[in-house]
Each structure stands twice: as structure tokens, then as C-alpha cells.
Amino acid sequence: MPTEPGSVNTLIVYASVKGYTQRMAEAHAEGVSAAGGHPTLKTCEEVSKEDLAACDALILGTPIHMGGMDWRMKRFVDTVCAPLWQKGVMTGKAGGVFASGGGYGDAGGGIELCMLGMFSNLAQLGVVMVPLPPETPGFAHGGTAWGPYVRSQAASKAYLAPDELPLTASRSHGRNIATLAECLRQQRIFAH
Amino acid sequence: MPTEPGSVNTLIVYASVKGYTQRMAEAHAEGVSAAGGHPTLKTCEEVSKEDLAACDALILGTPIHMGGMDWRMKRFVDTVCAPLWQKGVMTGKAGGVFASGGGYGDAGGGIELCMLGMFSNLAQLGVVMVPLPPETPGFAHGGTAWGPYVRSQAASKAYLAPDELPLTASRSHGRNIATLAECLRQQRIFAH
Amino acid sequence: MPTEPGSVNTLIVYASVKGYTQRMAEAHAEGVSAAGGHPTLKTCEEVSKEDLAACDALILGTPIHMGGMDWRMKRFVDTVCAPLWQKGVMTGKAGGVFASGGGYGDAGGGIELCMLGMFSNLAQLGVVMVPLPPETPGFAHGGTAWGPYVRSQAASKAYLAPDELPLTASRSHGRNIATLAECLRQQRIFAH
Amino acid sequence: MPTEPGSVNTLIVYASVKGYTQRMAEAHAEGVSAAGGHPTLKTCEEVSKEDLAACDALILGTPIHMGGMDWRMKRFVDTVCAPLWQKGVMTGKAGGVFASGGGYGDAGGGIELCMLGMFSNLAQLGVVMVPLPPETPGFAHGGTAWGPYVRSQAASKAYLAPDELPLTASRSHGRNIATLAECLRQQRIFAH
């Protein structure tokens, strides 16, 4: 018997400097709710080991700095996530990542290594990783295979207002991850 | 109503030069069977688009050459997988990767980029990616967060016989991926 | 006393499907010539171990397929480069990479892992790696930190003609690498 | 006329938790001195923009946490390095990376993504990147193509004392980078 979707808790941990990543985090939360799940939004400075233990899914989002995640996100990884390594606290939960950045150079400015850095965190914790399929609505203007990416500069190279960002892919990603979390909660895939 | 586990088809595609990766592929197949699933083993030269369309899960394994997958595996990616891009044929299926290599330098000899190259293929096709949790039996002697890795050289730097390889982690990985495939078949996570 | 620049030989190895990467390779060759060097253009199917042994610098370029280099480029890596591993044939030479691709998703479609795959090849051979500094002319429309990237689709999502590609960054990159090769030839940095 | 080697300044920036990375940093400094250069050792918490502006070469070293650099190193990247982006302050200098870690799983525990994260920083600043050739003395017990790696656990899985670490490759790497810096100071490769 399926459990009630509403009881699936998706934790969205983000860093944000100018508001872009926060806006993406909110769009992920909207997607989680649309799937009948319960989203919890926390900045990487607020989140605790207890928050991680309590969640069914974990989504990480960050601005890109020099081809990697924001240092405050990495501090969360080192000080909150790393102590859970080999403890099995996160093993078999669902997860995914997203990021925002200026995108100077027209190819994402380090977006892939940044996202793979967060994937590495998820993988080390045993989290099942959700990609962003290319047929996802909104992918053409804000997608990578690793998750939603929002370019904070328009083609004109002026910065967008955070509320002008294309956020469709973020909503889909949040919904997909929450749906997987529901599925995984019913069947512990590593529980052998 | 759950479908019968036996009908879940896990396709294991591998390249092998000296027999190490083939032996790992077989261990993955053993794990798939242990989960009640049906494994299909194919070399990257045998596999077809129809094999991909018919599977519920896809596992890719390769020897490491110069920090990347075997060129025959990449030919499979370019000629068999790439035409399925944006077609949704693989979207929402389960997947994972493994690799083998000499490991000169005591740190894996390019194992991470090699595995991430195959993850990139899975992600581009919309496949949900299964990590190898560090608490998996056998991880200490053949694990990375991205999947099982078998060092084909002993500490003495002599090559092992393929049947001496530590394969425990490979069996677990096959079983975990087949279990996720069962779960995903019942609930299409991207089917919104 | 500096040797004559004209005698520095820069080998540019590329794969090309629709002509974009070939056009970039030619622009790199123009840059090499502008530095007073001698460019040799070869497809990855033409190049031999002797070509590698004879060069002072090696530049690799490829179309992006599924987040990685073209399989014919990987075959070159596995069958022509790998046998030179640990032989010191390439150690201390100069090198760099470039790539082209559609860029669906507005973030490069796997460009970073693709370029890092070729960097891995260079690093394994002991080649000193030249980045593309962000202040390089043309970077804004075709640059990544790892090397020039040309998006073969316009914003309208129509494919460009190969001769419409922005190639300025490619010329600078070729020139920079040939200049480093001149410098390295005079002072073998690993020759201790 | 060559400048005096002694005036070439190589800045080694490191984070260290248990002393392993510090010991590697010191071995790099020994190599720099052996090449006739001047090493400056700073922790990532001590180093300033002025230190970066004054150096001819930059070497970054870190412990590995969850497949990435220490968060304090990332804070240095975000707050000290990032403001120099596009300023040309570091463009055309020499650089390289190293790391240490337990290496659970027998494949480096995230060593590659960790080192590539620091390479990304170097590349974004326009720094010419020095690999560790496989024929370097000491490579077999502490090398990756991206730079020296020291496993802080012995095969017995007990932690080594920092002074038991194999540091030969670190000395060679420091020497090679300082030698390249000397070469690059005489010929600005991006100064066109």
C-alpha cells in the first residue's frame, strides 16, 4: 500500500548571493509540492545533520564560483555531510542538483564541474541521482543533463532580475526527485 | 499490483580486453539474478538500439584507457545511444557504471573521469543513476562512490588472474540497480 | 640563443563531422603560423606515433557527442597515444584542447567533461596544458577556461554555416600554445 | 639573458587538517628550492591578493573531503582568487596541484574531481598547468596524472605518520613548476 505522498520530505539546501539560486530553490519547492510532497527550504548555513536524517530526498543548489560550488556550500558538505559518511543515514534516498551563474564564454563558466562536485557529495552519501532529461520543458533555456542551470546574464550580458529567470525546468526537477523519493521510500534498494 | 520481478530486464554492456571487465560484468549479472531480475550481457559491439529500448536498466562497464572509457564503448555511445537522445527511450530507467584498470599511481589511474564519462551518457539519456554506497560489502577493495572499480594489478604490481578479482561490490551493485529498476517500472518518475 | 621559431612544430589532431571542428582546427593553425611556428593539421584517423614524436606541441579538437569526445578521437587516444604512455615521448611538450557542439540547454551540452577527457590524455602523456584566459579576444562568444568552444547552433537554434563561426579565440589559442612550445623547447622542464 | 633563478617566486597555498598536506607542501617547497627558485608557503587562510600578484607560480594543495577540496581552500578561491578573474594578474604564470586523503575504496576517494576542482581555478585565472608525468620518481606510490597524491592510510588501513609519507613525487613536482615559471617569466606566452 503506497504511503501518502504528502509525508515525503524533500530537503532543498542552497547558497545564494544575488537571489538567483534562491529563486531556483523556490521553483524546485513548487515542483515538490506539485508532486504531493513536502518541501523544506534551508540555506547551507541553516541546515543540520538532523535535517538530513529527517529527509527522504536531498536537492543541492549553488551559484558557480570559479568552476565550483560556493565555499559556504562546501563548508556544509565538509562539516554537516562528511560526518554522515559510511553511516548509511542518506543511503538510498533520492537527490539532485542545480546551479546558477553568469555563463561568460557562452558555455556555462564551469557549470559541469560545479554540478559534478555536488553529485560527488550525493554519491559518497549513497544517494540515488536524478538527471534532467533533455525533453524536460524548459531544458532549451536552462538545462544540463546534470540538472537545471540558470544563466543570470541575458544575451545582452546584462544581469537578469531574479524573477525573469526561466524556472520551468526547476519545477520539473523538483517534482521528479520528490516522485523518486516516494518510490524509494517504499522499496529500500540498498537494504539487502 | 507489483509486476513479477523476474520480468525486469537489466542490460549490461561492456568492453573487455584481458577479461577483467567481463568478469565484473558477470558478477553484476549474478547480482541482478539474486534480486530476481533478468540480466542480459552484451559486449559494446553486439548491443543494438532494440536492446536499449527493451531494457529496464542499463549498466555500463569498461577498462580504463588514458583516463577514459575504451574507444569501442565510446563508439557504442556515439552510434547506438546518441540517436536515442531526446527520444525518451531511456528516460526514467535505472543505471550505473563500473570499470577496471591497472591503477598505476595508487589512485585509480583516471578511474573517476572514466566513470563520469559513462555517467554523462546515462544522464544525457535521462537514466536515474545508482551510486555505490561506502558501506557496500567489498567497497574497501574495489569501490568508488561512482561504482565498482577493480584494480587489475596486485600490490606487487603483477597482474591478477581475472578470477582472483574482488567481485563482491559488483554483485551488490547489480542487485541494487535491478531493484531500483523494479521500483521505477512501477512508478514512471518523469511521466508528468 | 633562441632557436628559429619556424622550426617549432605544432600538431593539430581533430575529428570533424559537419566541418565545424575542422574550421576551428584551421583557425588554430592560423594562430600557430602567426606565432612563427609550423602547424601540421591531421585528422585523428591520419595521425601516427611518428607524428606525435616529431611535434613540439599537441592540440586536440573534437565535436561533442553525449558529453564526450568523438569515438574516433578516443580510438586515436587508445591506439596511438596509449602505447607512448611512460615512454617520455610527449613529456614536457605544450598542449591544449578545443571542441564544438550544438550546445542545447544553453550551457554547452557536456563541453567540460569532453574537454577534460582530452586534458586527461594530455596529462597522462606529461604535456604542459595551456588554458584559455577569459581576457582572450573572442572568449565571450566561444570560450571556456579549458579552451575554445564553438556553438554550432545560433540562438535561433538553426545551425550556423561553418564559416560563420566565431574563431578569434581559436587563433589566439593556437598562437599561445605554439609560443609555449618555443619556450619549452629551450628549457626542458622535466629533464632533471 | 636569463634572469637569476633565485628571483622566481613560487607560492604554495595549502589547507591541512592532520599535517599530511602540510608535509606535502613542504616537499614541494624543497623541490622549488632545488630548482634555484624561492618558495613561499602559506595556508589558505593566510594568503592575500598581494601574495598572488607577487608570485611567478602558484601551487595548490588540499586534503580531500567528499570528493572535493577542503572548504577553507574553496573560500580562498572564492574570496581571494575570484576577484582577480579577468584582471590578468595570474595569466601566463605556472601552476599545479596536489592532494592527500585516506583513499578508502582503493581508488583515491574522489581525488580526481578534487584535483580538477583546483585545476579549474588555475584555468580560470589563465595559469599554465603542469601535470605529473608517469615516469616521475615516486609516481607509483603517490602519483596521479594531475599531480602528487599521498594516501594517508597504509594498506593495513592504519593512518601513517605524516613523516612516513612518500614525498618524492612532491619534490619533483615543485621543481618542475618552478622551472616552468622561470621559462614563462622570460617569454610571456599570452602577451600578444
CSV table of C-alpha atoms in Angstrom, one decimal, chain D:
chain,number,residue,atom,x,y,z
D,1,MET,CA,69.8,36.9,-20.9
D,2,PRO,CA,68.2,34.6,-18.4
D,3,THR,CA,67.2,36.3,-15.1
D,4,GLU,CA,68.5,34.8,-11.9
D,5,PRO,CA,66.6,31.7,-11.0
D,6,GLY,CA,66.6,32.6,-7.3
D,7,SER,CA,64.3,35.5,-8.0
D,8,VAL,CA,61.4,33.3,-9.3
D,9,ASN,CA,58.8,33.2,-6.6
D,10,THR,CA,56.6,30.1,-6.2
D,11,LEU,CA,53.6,30.5,-3.9
D,12,ILE,CA,52.4,27.2,-2.3
D,13,VAL,CA,48.9,27.6,-0.8
D,14,TYR,CA,47.6,24.7,1.2
D,15,ALA,CA,45.0,23.6,3.7
D,16,SER,CA,45.9,20.9,6.2
D,17,VAL,CA,43.9,19.1,8.9
D,18,LYS,CA,46.2,16.3,10.2
D,19,GLY,CA,49.5,17.5,8.8
D,20,TYR,CA,49.7,15.4,5.6
D,21,THR,CA,49.1,18.2,3.2
D,22,GLN,CA,51.4,20.5,5.1
D,23,ARG,CA,54.2,17.8,4.8
D,24,MET,CA,53.5,17.6,1.0
D,25,ALA,CA,53.6,21.4,0.7
D,26,GLU,CA,57.0,21.4,2.4
D,27,ALA,CA,58.2,18.7,0.0
D,28,HIS,CA,57.1,20.9,-2.9
D,29,ALA,CA,59.0,23.8,-1.4
D,30,GLU,CA,62.1,21.6,-1.2
D,31,GLY,CA,61.7,20.9,-4.9
D,32,VAL,CA,61.3,24.6,-5.7
D,33,SER,CA,64.5,25.4,-3.8
D,34,ALA,CA,66.3,22.6,-5.7
D,35,ALA,CA,65.4,24.3,-8.9
D,36,GLY,CA,67.0,27.5,-7.6
D,37,GLY,CA,63.6,29.2,-7.0
D,38,HIS,CA,62.2,30.9,-3.9
D,39,PRO,CA,59.3,29.1,-2.3
D,40,THR,CA,56.7,30.8,-0.2
D,41,LEU,CA,54.5,28.6,1.9
D,42,LYS,CA,51.1,29.9,3.1
D,43,THR,CA,48.0,28.3,4.4
D,44,CYS,CA,44.8,29.2,2.5
D,45,GLU,CA,43.8,31.3,5.5
D,46,GLU,CA,46.9,33.5,5.4
D,47,VAL,CA,47.3,34.2,1.7
D,48,SER,CA,46.3,37.6,0.2
D,49,LYS,CA,45.7,39.0,-3.3
D,50,GLU,CA,49.1,40.7,-3.0
D,51,ASP,CA,50.8,37.3,-2.5
D,52,LEU,CA,49.1,36.1,-5.7
D,53,ALA,CA,50.1,39.2,-7.6
D,54,ALA,CA,53.7,38.8,-6.4
D,55,CYS,CA,54.2,35.2,-7.4
D,56,ASP,CA,55.5,33.7,-10.6
D,57,ALA,CA,54.0,30.3,-9.9
D,58,LEU,CA,51.0,29.0,-7.9
D,59,ILE,CA,50.7,25.5,-6.4
D,60,LEU,CA,47.5,24.5,-4.6
D,61,GLY,CA,47.3,21.6,-2.2
D,62,THR,CA,44.4,20.2,-0.1
D,63,PRO,CA,43.1,17.3,1.9
D,64,ILE,CA,40.2,15.6,0.1
D,65,HIS,CA,36.7,15.8,1.7
D,66,MET,CA,33.8,14.1,0.0
D,67,GLY,CA,35.4,14.2,-3.4
D,68,GLY,CA,36.4,17.9,-3.3
D,69,MET,CA,38.8,20.4,-1.8
D,70,ASP,CA,38.7,21.5,1.8
D,71,TRP,CA,36.0,24.2,2.2
D,72,ARG,CA,38.7,26.6,3.5
D,73,MET,CA,40.6,26.2,0.2
D,74,LYS,CA,37.3,26.9,-1.6
D,75,ARG,CA,36.8,30.0,0.5
D,76,PHE,CA,40.3,31.2,-0.6
D,77,VAL,CA,39.3,30.5,-4.2
D,78,ASP,CA,36.0,32.4,-3.9
D,79,THR,CA,37.2,35.4,-1.9
D,80,VAL,CA,40.9,35.8,-2.9
D,81,CYS,CA,41.2,34.4,-6.4
D,82,ALA,CA,37.7,35.2,-7.9
D,83,PRO,CA,38.2,39.0,-7.6
D,84,LEU,CA,41.3,38.6,-9.8
D,85,TRP,CA,39.3,36.9,-12.6
D,86,GLN,CA,39.6,38.7,-15.9
D,87,LYS,CA,42.2,41.0,-14.4
D,88,GLY,CA,45.1,39.2,-16.0
D,89,VAL,CA,47.1,39.2,-12.7
D,90,MET,CA,47.8,35.4,-12.9
D,91,THR,CA,47.6,34.9,-16.7
D,92,GLY,CA,50.6,33.1,-18.1
D,93,LYS,CA,52.0,32.1,-14.7
D,94,ALA,CA,52.9,28.4,-14.0
D,95,GLY,CA,50.8,26.2,-11.7
D,96,GLY,CA,50.0,22.8,-10.4
D,97,VAL,CA,48.1,20.9,-7.7
D,98,PHE,CA,48.4,18.1,-5.1
D,99,ALA,CA,46.2,16.4,-2.5
D,100,SER,CA,46.1,13.9,0.3
D,101,GLY,CA,43.5,11.6,1.6
D,102,GLY,CA,42.6,8.3,3.1
D,103,GLY,CA,41.8,6.6,-0.2
D,104,TYR,CA,39.1,4.3,1.1
D,105,GLY,CA,38.0,2.1,-1.8
D,106,ASP,CA,41.5,1.7,-3.1
D,107,ALA,CA,40.9,4.3,-5.9
D,108,GLY,CA,41.6,7.6,-4.3
D,109,GLY,CA,38.2,8.5,-2.8
D,110,GLY,CA,37.4,11.4,-5.0
D,111,ILE,CA,40.9,12.5,-5.7
D,112,GLU,CA,40.4,13.3,-9.4
D,113,LEU,CA,37.4,15.6,-9.0
D,114,CYS,CA,39.2,17.2,-6.1
D,115,MET,CA,42.3,18.0,-8.2
D,116,LEU,CA,40.2,19.0,-11.2
D,117,GLY,CA,38.4,21.5,-9.0
D,118,MET,CA,41.7,23.2,-8.2
D,119,PHE,CA,42.7,22.9,-11.9
D,120,SER,CA,39.5,24.7,-12.7
D,121,ASN,CA,40.6,27.6,-10.5
D,122,LEU,CA,44.0,27.7,-12.2
D,123,ALA,CA,42.5,27.5,-15.7
D,124,GLN,CA,40.0,30.3,-15.0
D,125,LEU,CA,42.9,32.5,-13.9
D,126,GLY,CA,44.9,31.7,-17.1
D,127,VAL,CA,47.6,29.7,-15.3
D,128,VAL,CA,49.6,27.2,-17.4
D,129,MET,CA,49.1,23.8,-15.8
D,130,VAL,CA,51.9,21.3,-15.1
D,131,PRO,CA,51.0,17.6,-15.0
D,132,LEU,CA,52.9,14.8,-13.1
D,133,PRO,CA,54.4,12.6,-15.8
D,134,PRO,CA,54.1,8.8,-15.0
D,135,GLU,CA,57.9,8.4,-15.3
D,136,THR,CA,58.4,10.8,-12.3
D,137,PRO,CA,60.3,9.1,-9.4
D,138,GLY,CA,57.8,8.2,-6.7
D,139,PHE,CA,54.8,8.2,-9.1
D,140,ALA,CA,54.0,4.5,-8.4
D,141,HIS,CA,53.3,5.2,-4.7
D,142,GLY,CA,51.9,8.7,-4.8
D,143,GLY,CA,51.1,9.9,-8.3
D,144,THR,CA,48.2,10.8,-10.5
D,145,ALA,CA,48.5,12.5,-13.9
D,146,TRP,CA,47.0,15.7,-12.3
D,147,GLY,CA,49.7,15.9,-9.5
D,148,PRO,CA,51.1,14.2,-6.5
D,149,TYR,CA,48.6,12.3,-4.3
D,150,VAL,CA,49.5,10.9,-0.9
D,151,ARG,CA,47.4,8.2,0.6
D,152,SER,CA,47.3,8.9,4.4
D,153,GLN,CA,46.3,5.3,5.1
D,154,ALA,CA,48.6,2.3,4.7
D,155,ALA,CA,47.4,-0.9,3.2
D,156,SER,CA,46.7,-2.0,6.7
D,157,LYS,CA,44.2,0.9,6.8
D,158,ALA,CA,46.1,2.4,9.7
D,159,TYR,CA,46.9,6.1,9.3
D,160,LEU,CA,50.5,6.8,8.5
D,161,ALA,CA,52.5,9.3,10.5
D,162,PRO,CA,53.0,12.4,8.2
D,163,ASP,CA,56.7,11.9,8.1
D,164,GLU,CA,56.3,8.4,6.7
D,165,LEU,CA,54.6,9.7,3.6
D,166,PRO,CA,56.2,9.1,0.2
D,167,LEU,CA,57.1,12.6,-0.8
D,168,THR,CA,59.5,12.1,-3.8
D,169,ALA,CA,56.9,13.0,-6.4
D,170,SER,CA,56.1,16.2,-4.5
D,171,ARG,CA,59.7,17.3,-4.7
D,172,SER,CA,59.8,16.7,-8.4
D,173,HIS,CA,56.5,18.5,-9.0
D,174,GLY,CA,57.7,21.6,-7.1
D,175,ARG,CA,60.9,21.6,-9.1
D,176,ASN,CA,59.1,21.2,-12.4
D,177,ILE,CA,56.7,24.0,-11.7
D,178,ALA,CA,59.4,26.4,-10.6
D,179,THR,CA,61.4,25.6,-13.8
D,180,LEU,CA,58.4,26.3,-16.0
D,181,ALA,CA,57.9,29.6,-14.1
D,182,GLU,CA,61.4,30.6,-14.9
D,183,CYS,CA,60.8,29.8,-18.6
D,184,LEU,CA,57.4,31.7,-18.7
D,185,ARG,CA,58.8,34.8,-17.0
D,186,GLN,CA,61.2,35.2,-19.9
D,187,GLN,CA,58.6,34.7,-22.5
D,188,ARG,CA,55.0,35.9,-21.8
D,189,ILE,CA,53.0,33.5,-23.8
D,190,PHE,CA,49.7,35.4,-23.7
D,191,ALA,CA,51.3,38.8,-24.2
D,192,HIS,CA,50.1,39.4,-27.7
